Coordinates of C-alpha atoms in Angstrom, one line a residue:
X1 CA 86.7 118.1 127.0
X2 CA 87.0 120.7 129.8
X3 CA 83.9 121.1 131.9
X4 CA 82.1 124.5 131.5
X5 CA 82.4 126.6 134.6
X6 CA 79.5 128.2 136.4
X7 CA 80.3 131.7 135.3
X8 CA 80.7 130.5 131.7
X9 CA 77.5 128.5 131.8
X10 CA 74.6 129.4 129.5
X11 CA 72.3 129.0 132.5
X12 CA 73.9 132.1 134.1
X13 CA 73.8 134.0 130.9
X14 CA 70.1 133.2 130.4
X15 CA 69.3 134.3 134.0
X16 CA 71.4 137.5 133.8
X17 CA 69.7 138.4 130.5
X18 CA 66.2 137.9 132.1
X19 CA 67.2 139.9 135.2
X20 CA 68.7 142.7 133.1
X21 CA 65.6 142.9 131.0
X22 CA 63.4 143.1 134.1
X23 CA 65.7 145.6 135.8
X24 CA 65.9 147.8 132.8
X25 CA 62.2 147.6 132.2
X26 CA 61.4 148.4 135.8
X27 CA 63.8 151.3 135.8
X28 CA 62.4 152.8 132.7
X29 CA 58.8 152.4 134.0
X30 CA 59.8 153.7 137.4
X31 CA 61.6 156.8 136.1
X32 CA 58.7 157.6 133.8
X33 CA 56.1 156.9 136.5
X34 CA 57.9 158.8 139.3
X35 CA 58.5 161.8 137.0
X36 CA 54.9 162.0 136.0
X37 CA 53.7 161.3 139.6
X38 CA 56.0 164.1 140.9
X39 CA 54.7 166.5 138.3
X40 CA 51.1 165.5 139.2
X41 CA 51.6 165.8 142.9
X42 CA 53.3 169.1 142.7
X43 CA 50.6 170.4 140.4
X44 CA 47.9 169.2 142.8
X45 CA 49.8 170.8 145.7
X46 CA 50.1 174.2 144.1
X47 CA 46.6 174.1 142.7
X48 CA 45.3 173.2 146.2
X49 CA 47.1 176.2 147.7
X50 CA 46.2 178.6 144.9
X51 CA 42.5 177.6 145.3
X52 CA 42.7 178.8 149.0
X53 CA 43.9 182.2 147.9
X54 CA 40.4 183.0 146.5
X55 CA 38.7 182.1 149.8
X56 CA 41.3 184.0 151.7
X57 CA 40.8 187.1 149.5
X58 CA 37.1 186.9 150.0
X59 CA 37.3 186.4 153.8
X60 CA 39.8 189.3 154.2
X61 CA 37.8 191.6 152.0
X62 CA 34.7 191.0 154.1
X63 CA 36.5 191.7 157.3
X64 CA 37.9 195.0 155.9
X65 CA 34.6 196.1 154.4
X66 CA 32.6 195.7 157.7
X67 CA 35.0 197.4 160.0
X68 CA 37.6 200.1 160.0
X69 CA 41.2 199.2 160.3
X70 CA 41.6 198.7 164.0
X71 CA 42.9 196.2 166.4
X72 CA 39.6 194.2 166.2
X73 CA 39.8 193.9 162.4
X74 CA 43.5 192.9 162.7
X75 CA 42.5 190.2 165.1
X76 CA 39.9 188.9 162.7
X77 CA 42.4 188.9 159.8
X78 CA 44.8 187.0 162.0
X79 CA 42.1 184.5 162.8
X80 CA 41.3 184.1 159.0
X81 CA 45.1 183.5 158.3
X82 CA 45.3 181.0 161.2
X83 CA 42.2 179.2 160.0
X84 CA 43.6 178.8 156.4
X85 CA 47.0 177.7 157.6
X86 CA 47.0 173.9 157.6
X87 CA 49.3 170.9 157.6
X88 CA 50.5 171.7 154.1
X89 CA 51.0 175.5 154.7
X90 CA 53.8 176.6 157.0
X91 CA 52.9 180.4 157.0
X92 CA 50.4 182.9 155.5
X93 CA 51.1 186.6 155.4
X94 CA 48.9 189.5 154.4
X95 CA 50.9 192.4 152.8
X96 CA 49.4 195.8 151.8
X97 CA 50.4 197.8 148.8
X98 CA 53.1 199.6 150.8
X99 CA 54.8 196.3 151.4
X100 CA 53.8 196.4 155.1
X101 CA 53.0 193.0 156.7
X102 CA 49.4 193.2 158.0
X103 CA 49.4 189.8 159.6
X104 CA 51.0 186.3 159.7
X105 CA 49.8 182.8 160.6
X106 CA 53.1 182.0 162.3
X107 CA 52.5 182.6 166.0
X108 CA 56.1 182.6 166.7
X109 CA 56.9 185.3 164.3
X110 CA 54.2 188.0 165.2
X111 CA 57.0 190.6 165.6
X112 CA 57.1 191.2 161.9
X113 CA 53.5 192.5 161.8
X114 CA 53.5 196.2 160.9
X115 CA 57.0 195.9 159.4
X116 CA 57.9 196.2 155.8
X117 CA 58.8 193.0 153.9
X118 CA 62.5 192.6 153.5
X119 CA 62.6 189.7 151.0
X120 CA 63.9 191.1 147.8
X121 CA 62.1 188.5 145.6
X122 CA 58.8 189.3 147.3
X123 CA 59.3 193.0 147.0
X124 CA 60.0 192.6 143.2
X125 CA 56.8 190.5 142.9
X126 CA 54.8 193.2 144.7
X127 CA 56.3 195.9 142.5
X128 CA 55.4 193.9 139.4
X129 CA 51.8 193.4 140.7
X130 CA 51.7 189.9 139.3
X131 CA 51.5 186.4 140.8
X132 CA 54.9 185.0 141.7
X133 CA 56.0 181.6 143.1
X134 CA 59.3 179.8 143.7
X135 CA 60.6 176.7 145.3
X136 CA 63.3 177.0 148.0
X137 CA 65.2 175.0 150.6
X138 CA 64.5 176.2 154.0
X139 CA 67.8 177.2 155.6
X140 CA 66.6 176.4 159.1
X141 CA 65.0 173.0 158.6
X142 CA 66.6 172.0 155.3
X143 CA 63.2 171.1 153.9
X144 CA 61.9 172.2 150.5
X145 CA 59.2 174.9 150.5
X146 CA 57.1 176.6 147.9
X147 CA 56.5 180.3 148.2
X148 CA 53.6 182.0 146.5
X149 CA 52.9 185.7 146.3
X150 CA 49.5 186.4 144.9
X151 CA 47.9 189.9 144.5
X152 CA 44.4 190.4 146.0
X153 CA 41.8 193.2 146.2
X154 CA 41.6 194.4 149.8
X155 CA 39.1 197.2 148.9
X156 CA 37.9 198.7 145.8
X157 CA 40.8 201.1 145.8
X158 CA 43.5 199.1 147.6
X159 CA 45.5 196.1 146.5
X160 CA 47.2 193.7 148.8
X161 CA 49.2 190.5 148.6
X162 CA 48.9 187.1 150.0
X163 CA 52.3 185.5 150.9
X164 CA 52.0 181.7 151.4
X165 CA 54.9 179.3 152.3
X166 CA 53.8 175.8 151.4
X167 CA 55.3 172.6 152.8
X168 CA 56.1 171.0 149.4
X169 CA 58.5 168.6 151.2
X170 CA 55.5 166.4 151.9
X171 CA 55.1 165.8 148.2
X172 CA 58.8 164.6 147.9
X173 CA 58.3 162.4 150.9
X174 CA 55.4 160.7 149.2
X175 CA 57.5 160.3 146.1
X176 CA 60.3 158.8 148.1
X177 CA 57.8 156.3 149.6
X178 CA 56.6 155.4 146.2
X179 CA 60.2 155.0 145.0
X180 CA 60.8 152.6 147.9
X181 CA 57.7 150.6 146.9
X182 CA 58.9 150.5 143.3
X183 CA 62.4 149.4 144.5
X184 CA 60.9 146.7 146.6
X185 CA 58.7 145.6 143.8
X186 CA 61.7 145.6 141.4
X187 CA 63.7 143.4 143.9
X188 CA 60.8 141.0 144.2
X189 CA 60.4 140.9 140.4
X190 CA 64.1 140.3 139.9
X191 CA 64.0 137.4 142.4
X192 CA 61.0 135.9 140.7
X193 CA 62.5 136.5 137.3
X194 CA 65.8 134.8 138.4
X195 CA 63.8 131.7 139.6
X196 CA 61.7 131.6 136.4
X197 CA 64.9 132.3 134.4
X198 CA 66.6 129.3 135.9
X199 CA 63.6 127.1 135.2
X200 CA 63.3 128.4 131.7
X201 CA 67.1 128.2 131.0
X202 CA 66.9 124.6 132.3
X203 CA 64.3 123.7 129.7
X204 CA 66.4 125.3 127.0
X205 CA 69.9 124.0 128.1
X206 CA 68.9 120.5 129.1
X207 CA 68.5 119.3 125.5
X208 CA 71.6 121.3 124.6
X209 CA 73.5 119.5 127.3
X210 CA 72.2 116.2 126.1
X211 CA 73.4 117.1 122.6
X212 CA 76.8 118.0 124.0
X213 CA 77.1 114.7 125.7
X214 CA 75.9 112.9 122.6
X215 CA 78.5 114.8 120.5
X216 CA 81.3 113.7 122.9
X217 CA 80.0 110.1 122.8
X218 CA 80.0 110.3 119.0
X219 CA 83.5 111.6 119.0
X220 CA 84.5 108.4 120.8
X221 CA 82.6 106.2 118.3
X222 CA 79.4 105.6 120.4
X223 CA 76.4 106.2 118.2
X224 CA 73.9 104.2 120.3
X225 CA 72.8 107.2 122.5
X226 CA 69.8 109.4 121.5
X227 CA 69.0 112.9 122.5
X228 CA 65.6 113.1 124.4
X229 CA 63.1 115.3 122.6
X230 CA 61.3 117.5 125.1
X231 CA 58.9 119.3 122.8
X232 CA 58.0 120.2 119.2
X233 CA 59.5 123.7 119.4
X234 CA 62.8 124.8 117.8
X235 CA 64.9 123.1 120.4
X236 CA 62.8 119.9 120.0
X237 CA 63.3 120.1 116.2
X238 CA 67.0 120.6 116.7
X239 CA 67.1 117.5 119.0
X240 CA 65.2 115.5 116.4
X241 CA 67.6 116.7 113.6
X242 CA 70.6 115.8 115.9
X243 CA 69.3 112.3 116.3
X244 CA 68.7 112.0 112.6
X245 CA 72.3 113.2 112.0
X246 CA 73.6 110.6 114.5
X247 CA 71.8 107.9 112.6
X248 CA 73.2 109.1 109.3
X249 CA 76.7 109.4 110.8
X250 CA 76.4 105.9 112.2
X251 CA 75.5 104.6 108.8
X252 CA 78.3 106.6 107.1
X253 CA 80.8 105.4 109.7
X254 CA 79.7 101.8 109.2
X255 CA 80.1 102.2 105.5
X256 CA 83.4 103.9 105.8
X257 CA 84.6 101.2 108.2
X258 CA 83.5 98.5 105.9
X259 CA 85.3 100.2 103.0
X260 CA 88.4 100.6 105.2
X261 CA 88.4 96.9 106.1
X262 CA 87.9 96.0 102.4
X263 CA 90.8 98.2 101.4
X264 CA 93.0 96.9 104.2
X265 CA 92.1 93.3 103.2
X266 CA 92.9 94.1 99.6
X267 CA 96.1 95.8 100.4
X268 CA 97.1 93.0 102.7
X269 CA 96.3 90.1 100.3
X270 CA 97.3 91.6 96.9
X271 CA 100.6 90.4 95.5
X272 CA 101.6 93.9 94.3
X273 CA 103.2 96.4 96.7
X274 CA 101.3 99.6 97.4
X275 CA 102.8 102.8 98.9
X276 CA 100.9 106.0 99.6
X277 CA 102.5 109.4 100.3
X278 CA 101.3 112.8 101.3
X279 CA 101.6 115.9 99.1
X280 CA 105.2 116.4 100.3
X281 CA 106.3 112.9 99.3
X282 CA 106.4 111.4 102.8
X283 CA 105.2 107.8 103.2
X284 CA 101.9 107.5 105.0
X285 CA 100.9 103.9 104.1
X286 CA 102.7 100.8 102.9
X287 CA 101.3 97.3 102.6
X288 CA 103.1 94.1 103.6
X289 CA 104.1 93.0 100.0
X290 CA 105.7 96.4 99.4
X291 CA 107.6 96.2 102.7
X292 CA 108.8 92.7 101.7
X293 CA 109.8 93.7 98.2
X294 CA 111.9 96.6 99.6
X295 CA 113.1 94.6 102.6
X296 CA 112.1 97.2 105.1
X297 CA 109.9 97.4 108.2
X298 CA 106.5 99.1 107.8
X299 CA 106.9 101.0 111.1
X300 CA 110.3 102.5 110.2
X301 CA 109.5 103.8 106.7
X302 CA 106.5 105.9 107.7
X303 CA 107.2 109.6 107.2
X304 CA 110.3 108.7 105.1
X305 CA 110.8 110.3 101.7
X306 CA 109.5 108.1 98.8
X307 CA 112.5 108.7 96.6
X308 CA 114.8 107.7 99.5
X309 CA 112.8 104.6 100.2
X310 CA 112.9 103.5 96.5
X311 CA 116.6 104.6 96.3
X312 CA 116.1 106.8 93.3
X313 CA 116.9 110.1 94.9
X314 CA 119.9 110.5 92.5
X315 CA 117.7 110.0 89.4
X316 CA 114.3 111.5 90.3
X317 CA 112.7 114.1 92.5
X318 CA 109.3 113.7 94.0
X319 CA 107.9 116.4 91.7
X320 CA 109.2 114.4 88.7
X321 CA 107.2 111.3 89.9
X322 CA 104.0 113.4 90.0
X323 CA 104.3 114.0 86.3
X324 CA 105.7 110.5 85.4
X325 CA 103.5 108.8 82.9
X326 CA 105.6 105.7 82.2
X327 CA 106.8 103.0 84.5
X328 CA 110.0 103.3 86.4
X329 CA 112.3 100.2 86.5
X330 CA 113.9 99.6 89.9
X331 CA 116.9 97.3 89.5
X332 CA 118.1 95.9 92.8
X333 CA 120.0 93.0 91.3
X334 CA 123.2 91.7 92.8
X335 CA 125.9 89.5 91.4
X336 CA 124.3 86.4 92.9
X337 CA 120.6 87.1 92.3
X338 CA 118.7 89.3 89.9
X339 CA 115.9 91.4 91.5
X340 CA 113.9 93.9 89.4
X341 CA 110.8 95.8 90.3
X342 CA 108.5 98.0 88.1
X343 CA 106.9 101.1 89.7
X344 CA 103.8 102.8 88.4
X345 CA 102.7 106.1 89.9
X346 CA 99.2 107.6 90.2
X347 CA 98.5 111.1 91.6
X348 CA 95.9 111.5 94.3
X349 CA 94.0 114.6 93.2
X350 CA 90.8 116.3 94.4
X351 CA 88.1 117.6 92.1
X352 CA 89.6 121.1 92.3
X353 CA 92.9 119.8 91.1
X354 CA 94.7 120.0 94.4
X355 CA 97.4 117.3 94.7
X356 CA 97.2 115.6 98.0
X357 CA 99.6 112.7 97.5
X358 CA 100.9 109.9 95.3
X359 CA 100.1 106.2 95.0
X360 CA 103.0 103.9 94.0
X361 CA 102.3 100.3 92.8
X362 CA 105.3 97.9 92.8
X363 CA 105.4 94.8 90.6
X364 CA 108.0 92.1 90.9
X365 CA 109.1 91.5 87.3
X366 CA 112.2 89.5 88.1
X367 CA 110.7 86.2 86.8
X368 CA 109.4 88.0 83.7
X369 CA 112.8 89.4 83.0
X370 CA 114.4 86.0 83.7
X371 CA 111.9 84.4 81.3
X372 CA 112.5 87.0 78.7
X373 CA 116.3 86.6 79.1
X374 CA 115.9 82.8 78.8
X375 CA 113.7 83.2 75.8
X376 CA 116.3 85.4 74.1
X377 CA 119.1 83.0 75.1
X378 CA 117.0 80.0 73.9
X379 CA 116.4 81.6 70.5
X380 CA 120.1 82.5 70.3
X381 CA 121.1 79.0 71.3
X382 CA 118.7 77.3 68.9
X383 CA 119.9 79.6 66.1
X384 CA 123.5 78.8 66.9
X385 CA 122.9 75.0 67.2
X386 CA 121.1 74.9 63.8
X387 CA 123.5 77.3 62.1
X388 CA 126.6 75.2 62.9
X389 CA 125.5 72.0 61.2
X390 CA 123.8 73.9 58.4
X391 CA 127.0 75.8 57.7
X392 CA 129.0 72.6 57.7
X393 CA 126.5 70.9 55.4
X394 CA 126.5 73.8 53.0
X395 CA 130.3 73.8 52.8
X396 CA 130.4 70.1 52.1
X397 CA 127.5 70.2 49.6
X398 CA 129.2 73.1 47.7
X399 CA 132.4 71.2 47.5
X400 CA 130.4 68.2 46.2
X401 CA 128.6 70.4 43.7
X402 CA 131.9 71.8 42.5
X403 CA 133.2 68.3 41.5
X404 CA 134.2 66.6 44.7
X405 CA 131.5 64.0 44.2
X406 CA 133.6 62.5 41.4
X407 CA 136.4 61.8 43.9
X408 CA 135.7 58.3 45.2
X409 CA 137.7 58.9 48.4
X410 CA 136.4 62.4 49.4
X411 CA 132.8 62.1 48.3
X412 CA 131.8 59.3 50.7
X413 CA 133.5 61.1 53.6
X414 CA 131.7 64.3 52.7
X415 CA 128.4 62.5 52.5
X416 CA 129.0 60.9 55.9
X417 CA 129.7 64.3 57.6
X418 CA 126.6 65.7 55.9
X419 CA 124.5 62.7 57.2
X420 CA 125.9 63.1 60.7
X421 CA 125.1 66.8 60.8
X422 CA 121.6 66.0 59.5
X423 CA 121.0 63.4 62.2
X424 CA 122.4 65.9 64.8
X425 CA 119.8 68.5 63.6
X426 CA 117.1 65.8 63.8
X427 CA 118.1 64.9 67.4
X428 CA 118.1 68.6 68.3
X429 CA 114.6 69.1 66.8
X430 CA 113.3 66.0 68.5
X431 CA 114.7 67.2 71.8
X432 CA 113.0 70.6 71.3
X433 CA 109.8 68.8 70.5
X434 CA 110.1 66.8 73.7
X435 CA 110.7 69.9 75.7
X436 CA 107.8 71.7 74.0
X437 CA 105.5 68.8 74.8
X438 CA 106.7 68.7 78.4
X439 CA 106.1 72.5 78.7
X440 CA 102.6 72.3 77.3
X441 CA 101.6 69.8 80.0
X442 CA 99.2 68.1 77.5
X443 CA 101.0 64.7 77.6
X444 CA 100.0 61.7 79.6
X445 CA 102.3 59.5 81.7
X446 CA 101.7 55.9 81.0
X447 CA 102.6 54.6 84.4
X448 CA 103.0 51.0 85.5
X449 CA 104.3 49.2 88.5
X450 CA 108.0 48.3 88.0
X451 CA 110.6 46.7 90.2
X452 CA 113.0 49.7 90.0
X453 CA 116.0 47.7 91.2
X454 CA 115.6 45.0 88.6
X455 CA 114.9 47.7 85.9
X456 CA 118.0 49.7 86.9
X457 CA 120.1 46.5 86.5
X458 CA 118.6 46.0 83.0
X459 CA 119.5 49.6 81.9
X460 CA 123.0 49.3 83.3
X461 CA 123.4 45.9 81.5
X462 CA 122.4 47.4 78.2
X463 CA 125.1 50.2 78.5
X464 CA 127.7 47.8 79.8
X465 CA 127.3 45.5 76.8
X466 CA 127.3 48.4 74.3
X467 CA 130.1 50.5 75.7
X468 CA 133.4 50.8 73.7
X469 CA 135.3 52.6 76.4
X470 CA 137.7 51.2 79.0
X471 CA 135.3 52.2 81.8
X472 CA 134.3 50.0 84.8
X473 CA 130.8 49.8 86.0
X474 CA 130.3 49.3 89.8
X475 CA 126.9 48.6 91.2
X476 CA 125.8 49.3 94.8
X477 CA 122.2 48.3 94.6
X478 CA 120.1 46.5 97.3
X479 CA 119.0 42.9 96.8
X480 CA 115.4 43.7 97.7
X481 CA 112.5 44.3 95.4
X482 CA 111.3 47.9 95.3
X483 CA 108.2 48.6 93.2
X484 CA 107.4 52.1 92.0
X485 CA 104.8 53.4 89.5
X486 CA 106.6 55.1 86.6
X487 CA 106.4 55.7 82.9
X488 CA 109.1 53.3 81.6
X489 CA 109.6 55.1 78.4
X490 CA 110.2 58.5 80.1
X491 CA 112.4 57.0 82.9
X492 CA 114.4 55.1 80.2
X493 CA 115.1 58.4 78.5
X494 CA 116.2 60.0 81.8
X495 CA 118.6 57.1 82.8
X496 CA 119.9 56.9 79.2
X497 CA 120.8 60.5 79.3
X498 CA 122.5 60.4 82.7
X499 CA 124.5 57.2 82.0
X500 CA 125.5 58.3 78.5
X501 CA 126.8 61.6 80.0
X502 CA 128.7 59.7 82.7
X503 CA 130.4 57.5 80.0
X504 CA 131.0 60.5 77.8
X505 CA 132.9 62.4 80.4
X506 CA 134.7 59.5 82.1
X507 CA 138.4 59.1 81.4
X508 CA 139.9 55.9 80.1
X509 CA 140.2 53.4 82.9
X510 CA 137.7 55.3 84.9
X511 CA 134.8 54.0 86.9
X512 CA 131.0 54.7 86.9
X513 CA 129.2 53.8 90.1
X514 CA 125.5 53.1 90.3
X515 CA 123.6 53.3 93.7
X516 CA 120.0 53.0 94.9
X517 CA 118.6 53.5 98.4
X518 CA 115.3 53.6 100.1
X519 CA 114.2 56.8 101.8
X520 CA 111.1 57.4 103.9
X521 CA 108.7 58.0 100.9
X522 CA 111.2 58.1 98.0
X523 CA 113.6 55.8 96.2
X524 CA 116.9 57.5 95.4
X525 CA 119.0 56.5 92.3
X526 CA 122.4 58.0 91.6
X527 CA 125.1 57.7 88.9
X528 CA 128.7 58.8 89.7
X529 CA 131.6 59.3 87.3
X530 CA 135.2 60.1 87.7
X531 CA 135.3 62.8 85.1
X532 CA 136.6 66.4 85.2
X533 CA 133.8 67.6 87.5
X534 CA 131.7 70.8 87.3
X535 CA 132.6 74.1 89.0
X536 CA 130.5 74.8 92.1
X537 CA 129.1 78.1 90.7
X538 CA 127.9 76.3 87.5
X539 CA 126.4 73.3 89.2
X540 CA 122.8 74.6 89.4
X541 CA 122.8 75.7 85.8
X542 CA 123.5 72.3 84.2
X543 CA 119.7 71.5 84.1
X544 CA 119.0 74.7 82.1
X545 CA 118.3 74.4 78.4
X546 CA 121.4 74.6 76.1
X547 CA 123.7 75.1 79.0
X548 CA 127.1 73.5 78.6
X549 CA 130.0 73.7 81.1
X550 CA 132.6 73.2 78.3
X551 CA 130.7 74.2 75.1
X552 CA 133.5 73.3 72.7
X553 CA 134.0 69.8 74.1
X554 CA 130.2 69.1 74.5
X555 CA 129.5 70.2 70.9
X556 CA 132.4 68.1 69.7
X557 CA 130.9 65.1 71.5
X558 CA 127.6 65.7 69.8
X559 CA 125.6 67.0 72.7
X560 CA 122.7 69.5 72.2
X561 CA 122.6 70.8 75.8
X562 CA 119.0 69.7 76.2
X563 CA 119.4 66.2 77.8
X564 CA 119.5 67.2 81.4
X565 CA 116.8 69.8 80.9
X566 CA 114.5 67.0 79.5
X567 CA 115.5 64.7 82.3
X568 CA 114.6 67.3 84.9
X569 CA 111.2 67.9 83.4
X570 CA 110.4 64.2 83.2
X571 CA 111.5 63.4 86.8
X572 CA 109.5 66.4 88.1
X573 CA 106.5 65.1 86.1
X574 CA 106.7 61.9 88.1
X575 CA 106.7 63.9 91.4
X576 CA 110.4 63.4 92.0
X577 CA 113.5 65.6 92.0
X578 CA 116.9 65.7 90.3
X579 CA 120.1 67.4 91.3
X580 CA 123.9 67.1 91.0
X581 CA 126.9 67.1 93.3
X582 CA 130.4 67.5 91.9
X583 CA 134.0 68.2 92.8
X584 CA 136.4 69.5 90.1
X585 CA 138.9 66.9 89.1
X586 CA 137.2 64.1 90.9
X587 CA 133.9 63.6 89.2
X588 CA 130.2 64.3 89.3
X589 CA 127.2 62.5 90.8
X590 CA 123.6 62.9 89.5
X591 CA 120.9 62.0 91.9
X592 CA 117.2 61.5 91.2
X593 CA 114.3 60.5 93.4
X594 CA 110.9 58.9 92.6
X595 CA 107.8 58.6 94.8
X596 CA 107.8 55.3 96.8
X597 CA 104.8 53.9 98.6
X598 CA 105.6 51.0 100.9
X599 CA 102.0 50.0 101.3
X600 CA 101.8 49.3 97.6
X601 CA 105.0 47.2 97.9
X602 CA 103.3 45.1 100.5
X603 CA 100.5 44.4 98.0
X604 CA 103.0 43.2 95.4
X605 CA 104.9 41.0 97.9

């Protein structure tokens, strides 16, 4: 955050406010005080001069009463005027009723004595016979003066006038001195106020600055600092509240962080994919399972349109997904591999109803669809396998019922076919029961230690003695004893199925090869024939239930399509594996492995 400049600081604002308050207050007080003082001084000045008029009048009347008007009386009048003229009076004149100047206190202006007054304002005042006063600016000195014309009684029958020029400039000089004193006092007050304002502003802004620093620290995630409380006033209460808020924010932040980590952990470890968008449909969050399901990078899909990411822009708009109540099936299957996802949508909505985004949950339902498809195919295959012998039996039984039973040649043949079809259905049902038992996992393997090489020879011998085909058996088995722990009954079923298939599909004059070899922790057995082989694209499917490479030929040979599926379940139950390799026109080899522990063999040796 940018540092606050000095001229933008609250310190300066506080000080300026205090200074302005003091200056305005002092100015108001000064103006009021000076005005009142000026009025008072002027009134005292005029009152003082007016009070002298009475004594002047008395002194002049006494002089005129005791003597006739002669030079001696004029001299005494002049002395009276001189005596009353002081520092605050510039000039005193005595004027008779005929406007003739009888005397003046101005020694430098004695030439006007005996002349008539020429000042128009004074003449008007004398004519009116009333007291008159006025303030003027002296043209010679430039000083302010106060002129007073006051009527007096010279004798009982004669009226005169006293003309006084007062030096009122002295009053204004006093006022100016007082103004200077006030200005000096104001300057001193402003300086003191500035100092006190800085100190006071510091007490107010210090906790505010602390709170600002704390707020910046909180913005960076540091909640350990505390604001110092300097008092119990409003600022102190604010600092206390700020510290309390910091504590609550720390707790809320810890709770939020904990919830965020829980959510992140849930999103990271859940098997379903989760995608969150903003209100415009742009991806803002995607977890790892969702990225794996869609085969995208988490960093590259952020801000991408959801409908584009899901590749459904041709079928849906984002607004459609906001109102979508049902699941949307996303089929990304290829010719080689099925891949199907189910997408469920949930709107992120506030209490006011404002839509802020969309949550999409992806489920991989490929296995479910495969299971469902296999279930449907299984039911279809079972129905077909049962319907064929039942249809055959019904046809033959109807023929017998219609009289064929009386034919000694046809009846036994019909009964033989019916019996074979019945046995075929029994074998099919038995195979289904075996598979059901294997799938339920509630069966027990009755394992025992067996010399697998010797046992393999025994099984091969049994088939070699019973075979009615021109097929040669070739054995490539080691001459050592190899002991493994197996369920002989289950292993016999596996080997019987594999060897019978090899004989079944071997041509006349063909050869079936038997091999065994020791691996690191496994014993590998294999049976190879020289039959027609299996196409490469169908090789992985031969261990599926009811799967036949050549359905017509297999059904003709009496196979149910369950033998290899049963063998696969039994071998895997032993902890081994079974697979096939084939080349069309050259034959097929079935491999199976069983767990082999060499330490146990040492115990048997």
